[in-house]
XYZ file of N, CA, C and O in Angstrom:
836
model
N 82.110 49.313 68.640
C 81.297 49.223 67.425
C 79.979 49.864 67.730
O 79.328 49.544 68.721
N 79.565 50.769 66.837
C 78.317 51.492 67.166
C 77.128 50.571 66.986
O 77.095 49.699 66.136
N 76.099 50.799 67.729
C 74.874 49.995 67.692
C 73.927 50.590 66.660
O 73.743 51.794 66.581
N 73.332 49.707 65.768
C 72.340 50.147 64.762
C 70.978 49.967 65.362
O 70.609 48.873 65.835
N 70.328 51.083 65.308
C 68.974 51.015 65.893
C 68.071 50.155 65.009
O 68.043 50.267 63.788
N 67.417 49.279 65.609
C 66.501 48.379 64.872
C 65.150 49.039 64.669
O 64.685 49.777 65.535
N 64.599 48.791 63.415
C 63.260 49.341 63.139
C 62.234 48.574 63.949
O 62.332 47.360 64.143
N 61.312 49.339 64.360
C 60.261 48.633 65.146
C 59.498 47.636 64.246
O 59.142 47.943 63.123
N 59.362 46.459 64.693
C 58.647 45.406 63.948
C 57.182 45.337 64.356
O 56.873 45.429 65.544
N 56.308 45.228 63.289
C 54.857 45.188 63.554
C 54.453 43.738 63.648
O 54.772 42.915 62.767
N 53.792 43.406 64.677
C 53.361 41.985 64.788
C 52.452 41.590 63.605
O 51.679 42.383 63.085
N 52.603 40.353 63.179
C 51.783 39.882 62.038
C 50.311 39.925 62.348
O 49.484 40.136 61.476
N 49.947 39.760 63.582
C 48.506 39.744 63.908
C 47.888 41.080 63.671
O 46.693 41.209 63.453
N 48.657 42.140 63.595
C 48.093 43.463 63.409
C 48.093 43.895 61.971
O 47.591 44.961 61.639
N 48.702 43.100 61.062
C 48.786 43.529 59.667
C 47.588 43.101 58.826
O 47.393 43.594 57.743
N 46.748 42.211 59.259
C 45.619 41.726 58.459
C 46.051 40.592 57.548
O 47.238 40.297 57.421
N 45.123 39.935 56.932
C 45.485 38.783 56.089
C 46.255 39.216 54.861
O 45.965 40.216 54.247
N 47.282 38.485 54.573
C 48.098 38.772 53.409
C 47.702 37.807 52.287
O 47.709 36.595 52.481
N 47.364 38.376 51.148
C 46.953 37.553 49.983
C 48.072 37.577 48.988
O 48.445 38.651 48.498
N 48.603 36.428 48.740
C 49.702 36.346 47.796
C 49.210 35.632 46.551
O 48.896 34.432 46.593
N 49.050 36.321 45.439
C 48.573 35.645 44.216
C 49.568 34.636 43.741
O 50.760 34.804 43.909
N 49.016 33.567 43.195
C 49.899 32.530 42.683
C 50.651 33.061 41.485
O 50.216 33.976 40.792
N 51.788 32.440 41.304
C 52.633 32.910 40.212
C 51.950 32.694 38.883
O 51.448 31.594 38.622
N 51.912 33.709 38.058
C 51.312 33.599 36.719
C 49.814 33.782 36.690
O 49.196 33.663 35.653
N 49.127 34.059 37.798
C 47.670 34.240 37.838
C 47.370 35.623 38.327
O 48.020 36.151 39.216
N 46.367 36.213 37.731
C 45.924 37.535 38.161
C 44.719 37.366 39.025
O 43.978 36.384 38.931
N 44.525 38.332 39.798
C 43.375 38.285 40.707
C 42.109 38.453 39.896
O 41.982 39.391 39.117
N 41.167 37.504 39.974
C 39.950 37.611 39.148
C 39.126 38.804 39.534
O 39.055 39.182 40.697
N 38.510 39.392 38.480
C 37.625 40.532 38.723
C 36.271 40.016 39.144
O 35.708 39.125 38.501
N 35.774 40.510 40.213
C 34.449 40.013 40.660
C 33.381 40.275 39.602
O 33.339 41.325 38.994
N 32.506 39.201 39.326
C 31.437 39.316 38.333
C 30.244 40.004 38.941
O 29.889 39.773 40.107
N 29.580 40.862 38.178
C 28.386 41.519 38.732
C 27.275 40.516 38.932
O 27.107 39.570 38.167
N 26.527 40.727 39.940
C 25.390 39.847 40.230
C 24.232 40.254 39.351
O 23.826 41.411 39.349
N 23.725 39.310 38.476
C 22.610 39.705 37.608
C 21.357 39.984 38.405
O 21.073 39.312 39.399
N 20.625 40.961 37.937
C 19.381 41.271 38.596
C 18.250 40.379 38.132
O 18.453 39.473 37.306
N 17.088 40.583 38.593
C 15.948 39.744 38.175
C 15.660 39.933 36.683
O 15.723 41.027 36.162
N 15.327 38.813 35.977
C 15.047 38.860 34.532
C 13.655 39.423 34.317
O 12.676 38.949 34.884
N 13.590 40.438 33.498
C 12.298 41.046 33.233
C 11.582 40.264 32.152
O 12.158 39.438 31.449
N 10.305 40.537 31.978
C 9.518 39.842 30.969
C 9.991 40.167 29.573
O 9.786 39.405 28.641
N 10.636 41.343 29.433
C 11.089 41.728 28.104
C 12.368 41.017 27.709
O 12.811 41.115 26.584
N 12.993 40.346 28.647
C 14.228 39.636 28.340
C 13.926 38.165 28.231
O 13.715 37.501 29.244
N 13.865 37.678 27.081
C 13.455 36.287 26.934
C 14.555 35.324 27.297
O 15.725 35.682 27.339
N 14.101 34.110 27.582
C 15.066 33.054 27.829
C 15.742 32.690 26.521
O 15.118 32.676 25.475
N 17.032 32.404 26.546
C 17.727 32.062 25.294
C 17.051 30.901 24.596
O 16.705 29.892 25.221
N 16.883 31.111 23.326
C 16.246 30.070 22.536
C 14.742 30.104 22.571
O 14.084 29.253 21.975
N 14.144 31.050 23.266
C 12.692 31.136 23.365
C 12.267 32.547 23.075
O 12.718 33.471 23.739
N 11.430 32.790 22.099
C 11.032 34.167 21.773
C 10.183 34.747 22.876
O 9.415 34.052 23.524
N 10.373 36.010 23.076
C 9.606 36.683 24.094
C 8.262 37.119 23.569
O 7.927 36.954 22.399
N 7.448 37.668 24.429
C 6.122 38.123 23.991
C 6.245 39.241 22.979
O 7.093 40.117 23.095
N 5.421 39.169 21.981
C 5.412 40.194 20.956
C 6.416 39.940 19.860
O 6.498 40.710 18.921
N 7.209 38.873 19.993
C 8.191 38.556 18.966
C 7.721 37.336 18.202
O 7.450 36.295 18.797
N 7.608 37.467 16.929
C 7.096 36.356 16.108
C 8.207 35.363 15.855
O 9.374 35.720 15.711
N 7.835 34.093 15.831
C 8.794 33.060 15.473
C 9.185 33.218 14.008
O 8.367 33.595 13.191
N 10.406 32.937 13.698
C 10.774 33.019 12.269
C 9.981 32.010 11.468
O 9.739 30.878 11.900
N 9.535 32.414 10.313
C 8.726 31.537 9.463
C 9.576 30.365 8.993
O 10.749 30.522 8.692
N 8.985 29.171 9.002
C 9.753 28.017 8.525
C 10.061 28.160 7.051
O 9.340 28.811 6.307
N 11.135 27.571 6.609
C 11.464 27.675 5.173
C 10.366 27.073 4.329
O 9.740 26.084 4.697
N 10.103 27.702 3.208
C 9.018 27.248 2.325
C 9.345 25.851 1.805
O 10.462 25.567 1.384
N 8.348 24.982 1.917
C 8.533 23.624 1.432
C 8.331 23.572 -0.074
O 7.451 24.220 -0.614
N 9.146 22.805 -0.697
C 9.058 22.670 -2.147
C 7.859 21.822 -2.507
O 7.673 20.731 -1.976
N 7.006 22.355 -3.338
C 5.801 21.626 -3.727
C 6.172 20.494 -4.672
O 6.879 20.695 -5.661
N 5.714 19.306 -4.304
C 5.975 18.147 -5.153
C 4.754 17.885 -6.029
O 3.620 17.880 -5.537
N 4.934 17.688 -7.297
C 3.760 17.413 -8.156
C 3.085 16.115 -7.773
O 3.730 15.140 -7.377
N 1.745 16.100 -7.843
C 0.982 14.894 -7.508
C 1.308 13.799 -8.503
O 1.476 14.056 -9.694
N 1.441 12.575 -7.988
C 1.755 11.474 -8.919
C 0.639 11.280 -9.928
O -0.542 11.389 -9.620
N 1.025 11.019 -11.131
C 0.027 10.827 -12.183
C -0.727 9.530 -11.955
O -0.174 8.541 -11.486
N -2.038 9.569 -12.230
C -2.864 8.380 -12.063
C -2.462 7.321 -13.076
O -2.164 7.640 -14.221
N -2.405 6.060 -12.606
C -2.012 5.011 -13.556
C -3.038 4.860 -14.661
O -4.235 5.023 -14.461
N -2.561 4.572 -15.832
C -3.462 4.394 -16.964
C -4.279 3.131 -16.788
O -3.781 2.114 -16.305
N -5.586 3.195 -17.073
C -6.418 2.000 -16.908
C -5.955 0.882 -17.826
O -5.518 1.112 -18.949
N -6.034 -0.319 -17.260
C -5.614 -1.480 -18.052
C -6.594 -1.717 -19.188
O -7.805 -1.631 -19.011
N -6.051 -1.981 -20.340
C -6.903 -2.240 -21.486
C -7.425 -3.667 -21.443
O -6.665 -4.588 -21.178
N -8.737 -3.840 -21.618
C -9.258 -5.208 -21.617
C -8.709 -6.010 -22.779
O -8.496 -5.489 -23.873
N -8.468 -7.272 -22.511
C -7.965 -8.138 -23.564
C -9.070 -8.406 -24.576
O -10.198 -8.720 -24.198
N -8.779 -8.250 -25.843
C -9.816 -8.508 -26.840
C -10.204 -9.971 -26.858
O -9.377 -10.864 -26.654
N -11.484 -10.210 -27.073
C -11.967 -11.585 -27.145
C -11.449 -12.230 -28.417
O -11.150 -11.577 -29.415
N -11.334 -13.556 -28.334
C -10.835 -14.269 -29.498
C -11.770 -14.091 -30.690
O -11.337 -13.943 -31.820
N -13.089 -14.116 -30.413
C -14.074 -13.905 -31.475
C -15.166 -13.002 -30.920
O -16.120 -13.489 -30.321
N -15.027 -11.688 -31.084
C -15.995 -10.777 -30.479
C -17.418 -10.995 -30.970
O -18.366 -10.665 -30.269
N -17.595 -11.529 -32.190
C -18.940 -11.695 -32.728
C -19.622 -12.963 -32.219
O -20.826 -13.137 -32.417
N -18.885 -13.874 -31.594
C -19.475 -15.125 -31.116
C -20.306 -14.855 -29.871
O -19.878 -14.121 -28.974
N -21.504 -15.456 -29.778
C -22.332 -15.234 -28.592
C -21.805 -16.039 -27.403
O -21.075 -17.023 -27.560
N -22.188 -15.607 -26.243
C -21.891 -16.377 -25.042
C -22.814 -17.588 -25.003
O -24.005 -17.473 -25.297
N -22.267 -18.736 -24.642
C -23.051 -19.978 -24.639
C -23.239 -20.446 -23.204
O -22.273 -20.543 -22.448
N -24.478 -20.722 -22.848
C -24.811 -21.196 -21.511
C -25.567 -22.516 -21.624
O -26.529 -22.624 -22.385
N -25.113 -23.498 -20.870
C -25.728 -24.824 -20.894
C -26.506 -25.049 -19.606
O -25.973 -24.857 -18.506
N -27.769 -25.432 -19.749
C -28.608 -25.757 -18.593
C -28.927 -27.251 -18.662
O -29.709 -27.677 -19.522
N -28.316 -28.062 -17.809
C -28.576 -29.506 -17.851
C -30.038 -29.814 -17.537
O -30.623 -29.272 -16.596
N -30.617 -30.668 -18.352
C -32.023 -31.059 -18.159
C -32.263 -32.358 -18.928
O -31.673 -32.565 -19.988
N -33.139 -33.211 -18.411
C -33.500 -34.409 -19.185
C -34.340 -34.031 -20.400
O -34.842 -32.902 -20.496
N -34.482 -34.943 -21.289
C -35.251 -34.670 -22.509
C -36.660 -34.230 -22.165
O -37.203 -33.268 -22.747
N -37.272 -34.933 -21.193
C -38.659 -34.604 -20.832
C -38.770 -33.256 -20.132
O -39.855 -32.657 -20.119
N -37.696 -32.754 -19.544
C -37.760 -31.479 -18.814
C -37.064 -30.339 -19.514
O -36.965 -29.242 -18.945
N -36.609 -30.560 -20.739
C -35.879 -29.502 -21.442
C -36.766 -28.311 -21.758
O -36.326 -27.150 -21.669
N -38.032 -28.578 -22.127
C -38.932 -27.476 -22.467
C -39.251 -26.627 -21.234
O -39.307 -25.391 -21.316
N -39.458 -27.299 -20.096
C -39.710 -26.553 -18.859
C -38.487 -25.708 -18.475
O -38.627 -24.565 -18.021
N -37.302 -26.282 -18.654
C -36.084 -25.526 -18.345
C -35.950 -24.313 -19.254
O -35.515 -23.233 -18.822
N -36.340 -24.461 -20.525
C -36.280 -23.333 -21.451
C -37.254 -22.236 -21.035
O -36.932 -21.036 -21.115
N -38.447 -22.623 -20.602
C -39.426 -21.620 -20.160
C -38.940 -20.888 -18.917
O -39.133 -19.671 -18.784
N -38.301 -21.606 -17.994
C -37.752 -20.945 -16.806
C -36.638 -19.978 -17.202
O -36.512 -18.888 -16.622
N -35.827 -20.365 -18.170
C -34.773 -19.459 -18.633
C -35.360 -18.191 -19.238
O -34.850 -17.079 -19.015
N -36.457 -18.336 -19.987
C -37.111 -17.162 -20.571
C -37.658 -16.260 -19.475
O -37.527 -15.022 -19.539
N -38.263 -16.856 -18.439
C -38.790 -16.050 -17.334
C -37.673 -15.260 -16.651
O -37.847 -14.076 -16.317
N -36.533 -15.895 -16.445
C -35.413 -15.194 -15.804
C -34.889 -14.070 -16.685
O -34.524 -12.996 -16.184
N -34.860 -14.302 -17.976
C -34.410 -13.247 -18.888
C -35.342 -12.044 -18.842
O -34.891 -10.887 -18.812
N -36.641 -12.301 -18.814
C -37.610 -11.198 -18.765
C -37.533 -10.459 -17.433
O -37.637 -9.227 -17.384
N -37.338 -11.203 -16.344
C -37.236 -10.562 -15.033
C -35.964 -9.720 -14.914
O -35.931 -8.732 -14.169
N -34.926 -10.096 -15.636
C -33.673 -9.337 -15.589
C -33.712 -8.090 -16.459
O -32.748 -7.320 -16.473
N -34.819 -7.884 -17.185
C -34.954 -6.682 -18.006
C -34.804 -6.898 -19.489
O -34.868 -5.946 -20.269
N -34.621 -8.134 -19.900
C -34.509 -8.406 -21.337
C -35.865 -8.204 -22.010
O -36.894 -8.642 -21.513
N -35.891 -7.539 -23.138
C -37.140 -7.288 -23.857
C -37.681 -8.585 -24.447
O -36.897 -9.431 -24.922
N -38.995 -8.791 -24.440
C -39.546 -10.033 -25.003
C -39.161 -10.246 -26.467
O -38.931 -11.380 -26.895
N -39.095 -9.164 -27.230
C -38.754 -9.308 -28.635
C -37.317 -9.692 -28.895
O -36.945 -9.948 -30.045
N -36.504 -9.749 -27.827
C -35.102 -10.142 -27.991
C -34.909 -11.651 -27.955
O -33.791 -12.125 -28.174
N -35.974 -12.414 -27.663
C -35.812 -13.835 -27.351
C -36.481 -14.699 -28.413
O -37.652 -14.494 -28.768
N -35.733 -15.692 -28.867
C -36.238 -16.713 -29.781
C -36.024 -18.073 -29.127
O -34.925 -18.371 -28.656
N -37.080 -18.908 -29.098
C -37.007 -20.234 -28.484
C -37.214 -21.279 -29.578
O -38.218 -21.237 -30.308
N -36.259 -22.199 -29.663
C -36.327 -23.274 -30.642
C -36.448 -24.611 -29.915
O -35.798 -24.826 -28.887
N -37.273 -25.507 -30.465
C -37.443 -26.834 -29.888
C -36.996 -27.883 -30.911
O -37.243 -27.746 -32.111
N -36.336 -28.944 -30.403
C -35.861 -30.011 -31.296
C -36.825 -31.178 -31.383
O -36.687 -32.023 -32.271
N -37.782 -31.211 -30.466
C -38.759 -32.307 -30.463
C -40.165 -31.772 -30.667
O -40.458 -31.109 -31.672
N -41.002 -32.029 -29.694
C -42.401 -31.585 -29.776
C -42.478 -30.067 -29.769
O -41.714 -29.390 -29.081
N -43.435 -29.533 -30.529
C -43.616 -28.084 -30.605
C -44.026 -27.518 -29.245
O -44.686 -28.179 -28.441
N -43.605 -26.276 -28.995
C -44.093 -25.578 -27.809
C -45.595 -25.354 -27.965
O -46.084 -25.086 -29.075
N -46.373 -25.486 -26.888
C -47.830 -25.307 -26.998
C -48.235 -23.989 -27.638
O -49.233 -23.929 -28.373
N -47.497 -22.910 -27.358
C -47.858 -21.623 -27.973
C -47.716 -21.705 -29.483
O -48.587 -21.227 -30.222
N -46.607 -22.270 -29.966
C -46.394 -22.368 -31.417
C -47.471 -23.237 -32.057
O -47.999 -22.907 -33.140
N -47.811 -24.358 -31.426
C -48.852 -25.240 -31.985
C -50.182 -24.507 -32.055
O -50.938 -24.648 -33.035
N -50.485 -23.695 -31.060
C -51.756 -22.964 -31.061
C -51.776 -21.889 -32.144
O -52.777 -21.733 -32.870
N -50.691 -21.128 -32.295
C -50.668 -20.058 -33.282
C -50.657 -20.604 -34.709
O -51.232 -19.987 -35.619
N -50.040 -21.738 -34.909
C -50.022 -22.324 -36.253
C -51.398 -22.826 -36.671
O -51.664 -22.981 -37.880
N -52.257 -23.012 -35.704
C -53.615 -23.445 -36.052
C -54.386 -22.350 -36.781
O -55.397 -22.634 -37.443
N -53.915 -21.111 -36.702
C -54.548 -20.005 -37.418
C -53.892 -19.751 -38.775
O -54.263 -18.810 -39.477
N -52.911 -20.550 -39.111
C -52.242 -20.405 -40.405
C -50.836 -19.882 -40.231
O -50.511 -19.135 -39.291
N -50.003 -20.283 -41.157
C -48.595 -19.883 -41.065
C -48.397 -18.388 -41.303
O -47.477 -17.786 -40.760
N -49.259 -17.779 -42.114
C -49.092 -16.349 -42.393
C -49.225 -15.530 -41.106
O -48.399 -14.643 -40.824
N -50.285 -15.826 -40.336
C -50.480 -15.098 -39.079
C -49.369 -15.433 -38.079
O -48.915 -14.576 -37.303
N -48.925 -16.686 -38.117
C -47.875 -17.129 -37.188
C -46.569 -16.371 -37.453
O -45.977 -15.797 -36.537
N -46.131 -16.335 -38.696
C -44.882 -15.664 -39.015
C -45.000 -14.137 -38.976
O -43.998 -13.431 -38.839
N -46.205 -13.648 -39.088
C -46.385 -12.203 -38.947
C -46.003 -11.757 -37.525
O -45.455 -10.660 -37.329
N -46.278 -12.617 -36.547
C -45.890 -12.283 -35.175
C -44.364 -12.311 -35.030
O -43.795 -11.521 -34.276
N -43.738 -13.211 -35.739
C -42.279 -13.248 -35.718
C -41.703 -11.969 -36.319
O -40.771 -11.366 -35.769
N -42.271 -11.551 -37.446
C -41.740 -10.366 -38.120
C -41.988 -9.089 -37.310
O -41.213 -8.125 -37.417
N -43.061 -9.083 -36.510
C -43.335 -7.908 -35.675
C -42.215 -7.717 -34.646
O -41.854 -6.584 -34.296
N -41.672 -8.794 -34.141
C -40.528 -8.728 -33.234
C -40.788 -8.054 -31.915
O -39.868 -7.475 -31.323
N -42.028 -8.113 -31.413
C -42.338 -7.460 -30.151
C -42.667 -8.445 -29.032
O -43.128 -8.043 -27.966
N -42.444 -9.746 -29.257
C -42.744 -10.734 -28.230
C -41.835 -11.944 -28.408
O -41.183 -12.112 -29.452
N -41.787 -12.787 -27.361
C -41.022 -14.025 -27.452
C -41.632 -14.886 -28.560
O -42.863 -15.011 -28.663
N -40.757 -15.472 -29.350
C -41.249 -16.282 -30.462
C -40.737 -17.709 -30.299
O -39.544 -17.936 -30.055
N -41.667 -18.680 -30.446
C -41.357 -20.098 -30.326
C -41.469 -20.738 -31.706
O -42.443 -20.500 -32.426
N -40.479 -21.550 -32.038
C -40.489 -22.188 -33.356
C -39.817 -23.551 -33.267
O -39.026 -23.826 -32.357
N -40.147 -24.394 -34.222
C -39.494 -25.692 -34.341
C -38.124 -25.500 -35.001
O -37.924 -24.551 -35.768
N -37.204 -26.418 -34.722
C -35.869 -26.279 -35.291
C -35.898 -26.349 -36.819
O -35.013 -25.812 -37.481
N -36.926 -26.985 -37.358
C -37.015 -27.065 -38.816
C -37.228 -25.698 -39.447
O -36.955 -25.510 -40.633
N -37.701 -24.740 -38.633
C -37.927 -23.376 -39.136
C -36.808 -22.433 -38.714
O -36.944 -21.209 -38.864
N -35.705 -22.986 -38.191
C -34.621 -22.122 -37.711
C -34.024 -21.300 -38.830
O -33.606 -20.152 -38.621
N -33.986 -21.871 -40.036
C -33.414 -21.124 -41.153
C -34.267 -19.913 -41.512
O -33.745 -18.893 -41.973
N -35.587 -20.041 -41.302
C -36.476 -18.928 -41.634
C -36.490 -17.871 -40.531
O -36.727 -16.687 -40.825
N -36.260 -18.284 -39.309
C -36.278 -17.330 -38.196
C -35.076 -16.386 -38.295
O -33.962 -16.804 -38.639
N -35.327 -15.129 -38.023
C -34.243 -14.152 -38.081
C -33.398 -14.170 -36.820
O -33.677 -14.878 -35.842
N -32.348 -13.383 -36.829
C -31.449 -13.300 -35.676
C -32.087 -12.486 -34.559
O -32.799 -11.496 -34.804
N -31.816 -12.915 -33.317
C -32.263 -12.189 -32.134
C -31.117 -12.185 -31.119
O -30.250 -13.074 -31.158
N -31.120 -11.207 -30.217
C -30.014 -11.157 -29.247
C -29.860 -12.429 -28.432
O -28.739 -12.839 -28.113
N -30.978 -13.076 -28.075
C -30.922 -14.279 -27.242
C -31.696 -15.390 -27.939
O -32.844 -15.184 -28.369
N -31.058 -16.553 -28.049
C -31.714 -17.741 -28.584
C -31.655 -18.829 -27.523
O -30.579 -19.118 -26.984
N -32.814 -19.406 -27.213
C -32.920 -20.496 -26.240
C -33.321 -21.755 -26.995
O -34.314 -21.740 -27.735
N -32.561 -22.818 -26.813
C -32.843 -24.082 -27.497
C -33.236 -25.113 -26.454
O -32.497 -25.348 -25.490
N -34.398 -25.711 -26.635
C -34.847 -26.804 -25.781
C -34.611 -28.110 -26.526
O -35.291 -28.396 -27.520
N -33.640 -28.878 -26.057
C -33.330 -30.165 -26.698
C -34.277 -31.206 -26.092
O -33.906 -32.002 -25.245
N -35.533 -31.138 -26.536
C -36.548 -32.059 -26.017
C -36.782 -33.232 -26.956
O -37.787 -33.929 -26.843
N -35.871 -33.430 -27.882
C -35.873 -34.608 -28.743
C -34.456 -35.110 -28.851
O -33.517 -34.320 -28.977
N -34.269 -36.417 -28.738
C -32.923 -36.974 -28.648
C -32.377 -37.438 -29.988
O -31.483 -38.281 -30.040
N -32.906 -36.911 -31.064
C -32.379 -37.286 -32.378
C -31.082 -36.529 -32.600
O -31.079 -35.318 -32.857
N -29.967 -37.234 -32.471
C -28.663 -36.575 -32.555
C -28.447 -35.828 -33.868
O -27.892 -34.717 -33.849
N -28.826 -36.388 -35.008
C -28.611 -35.617 -36.249
C -29.351 -34.284 -36.239
O -28.836 -33.269 -36.740
N -30.578 -34.280 -35.694
C -31.339 -33.033 -35.635
C -30.660 -32.026 -34.731
O -30.554 -30.835 -35.059
N -30.181 -32.480 -33.562
C -29.503 -31.583 -32.626
C -28.214 -31.056 -33.237
O -27.899 -29.864 -33.139
N -27.474 -31.929 -33.878
C -26.207 -31.525 -34.479
C -26.422 -30.500 -35.582
O -25.578 -29.627 -35.803
N -27.557 -30.579 -36.284
C -27.846 -29.615 -37.342
C -28.402 -28.317 -36.768
O -28.191 -27.236 -37.342
N -29.094 -28.420 -35.643
C -29.804 -27.256 -35.101
C -28.890 -26.316 -34.337
O -28.958 -25.079 -34.499
N -28.025 -26.856 -33.493
C -27.247 -25.993 -32.597
C -26.318 -25.032 -33.334
O -26.234 -23.856 -32.945
N -25.624 -25.435 -34.390
C -24.826 -24.440 -35.116
C -25.666 -23.323 -35.728
O -25.260 -22.152 -35.734
N -26.866 -23.678 -36.210
C -27.746 -22.645 -36.764
C -28.222 -21.705 -35.663
O -28.279 -20.476 -35.839
N -28.561 -22.279 -34.500
C -29.012 -21.449 -33.377
C -27.898 -20.520 -32.909
O -28.149 -19.355 -32.560
N -26.677 -21.011 -32.940
C -25.555 -20.165 -32.532
C -25.369 -19.008 -33.512
O -25.037 -17.883 -33.093
N -25.616 -19.255 -34.775
C -25.513 -18.175 -35.757
C -26.637 -17.155 -35.590
O -26.455 -15.981 -35.932
N -27.803 -17.601 -35.086
C -28.934 -16.688 -34.916
C -28.809 -15.850 -33.648
O -29.444 -14.807 -33.535
N -28.017 -16.310 -32.692
C -27.898 -15.602 -31.405
C -26.912 -14.453 -31.523
O -25.750 -14.654 -31.901
N -27.375 -13.247 -31.222
C -26.479 -12.099 -31.296
C -25.583 -11.949 -30.087
O -24.438 -11.516 -30.201
N -26.098 -12.283 -28.879
C -25.315 -12.086 -27.653
C -25.256 -13.330 -26.783
O -24.232 -13.588 -26.150
N -26.345 -14.110 -26.741
C -26.412 -15.222 -25.790
C -27.160 -16.394 -26.398
O -28.233 -16.221 -26.978
N -26.571 -17.585 -26.246
C -27.214 -18.831 -26.654
C -27.352 -19.704 -25.418
O -26.359 -20.043 -24.774
N -28.592 -20.060 -25.099
C -28.872 -20.926 -23.950
C -29.396 -22.248 -24.488
O -30.377 -22.267 -25.246
N -28.753 -23.332 -24.078
C -29.144 -24.658 -24.542
C -29.565 -25.476 -23.332
O -28.784 -25.654 -22.393
N -30.791 -25.962 -23.350
C -31.340 -26.761 -22.249
C -31.476 -28.206 -22.719
O -32.188 -28.473 -23.701
N -30.822 -29.108 -22.033
C -30.905 -30.510 -22.426
C -29.803 -31.328 -21.812
O -29.115 -30.891 -20.867
N -29.595 -32.513 -22.369
C -28.572 -33.421 -21.876
C -27.191 -32.919 -22.277
O -26.929 -32.725 -23.484
N -26.297 -32.704 -21.313
C -24.982 -32.145 -21.660
C -24.198 -33.016 -22.634
O -23.516 -32.484 -23.518
N -24.290 -34.336 -22.491
C -23.519 -35.197 -23.385
C -23.995 -35.065 -24.822
O -23.197 -35.001 -25.761
N -25.325 -34.997 -25.006
C -25.864 -34.840 -26.357
C -25.468 -33.503 -26.955
O -25.090 -33.406 -28.130
N -25.508 -32.463 -26.125
C -25.181 -31.121 -26.616
C -23.699 -31.017 -26.952
O -23.308 -30.474 -27.991
N -22.854 -31.538 -26.079
C -21.407 -31.452 -26.316
C -20.998 -32.269 -27.546
O -20.067 -31.865 -28.272
N -21.648 -33.379 -27.735
C -21.319 -34.167 -28.924
C -21.756 -33.473 -30.209
O -21.190 -33.691 -31.282
N -22.807 -32.611 -30.088
C -23.282 -31.883 -31.274
C -22.406 -30.695 -31.614
O -22.148 -30.403 -32.779
N -21.931 -30.015 -30.583
C -21.135 -28.815 -30.824
C -19.648 -29.032 -30.548
O -18.843 -28.127 -30.779
N -19.279 -30.181 -30.044
C -17.881 -30.432 -29.731
C -17.405 -29.549 -28.613
O -18.115 -29.321 -27.631
N -16.252 -29.018 -28.742
C -15.667 -28.160 -27.693
C -16.221 -26.748 -27.737
O -15.814 -25.898 -26.960
N -17.126 -26.457 -28.619
C -17.638 -25.083 -28.746
C -18.576 -24.697 -27.644
O -18.841 -23.526 -27.430
N -19.142 -25.658 -26.884
C -20.082 -25.328 -25.811
C -19.363 -25.423 -24.497
O -18.681 -26.366 -24.233
């Protein structure tokens, strides 16, 4: 039988490493190594120099809320009725309390001609002095209307209306007080001040004071 010459075999150590790709996988292509990032190449998501940020979307202008309508004041039950103020005082001190009330009114800016003072008992010293010159001269000062005027309650019907009427209840005659206070309230345009005993005054005007 003839001998078949054998091919010379190369030792594995001389062939170099053998790379056998796995079944179904291709040999990956080597990725290029990125070079240094220049200033002109911005970081993702960050604008580079010289590039303006996109303008934000325009906000929709909302109309300003309308100002609430001012609350309407409640109408008074009787707009023509004057405000009534009671100053507690004994009979003997009612006239002094009335004079103090007049002083406060003048200091607050009330004009002297706006004030009428009525007494239920003894006359105010000013009225007694002016009446000594005669009633014509006395009432002429009332008609002038440029100063505080003092009168007895018996003359309340003759006295005209003034913005402020002050009543000094310096006499405890209930019938006189009961007759005087309603008249004084009618003469007062804005304010009625009553100086005296609260029980006597309340009994004269009832719940009106």
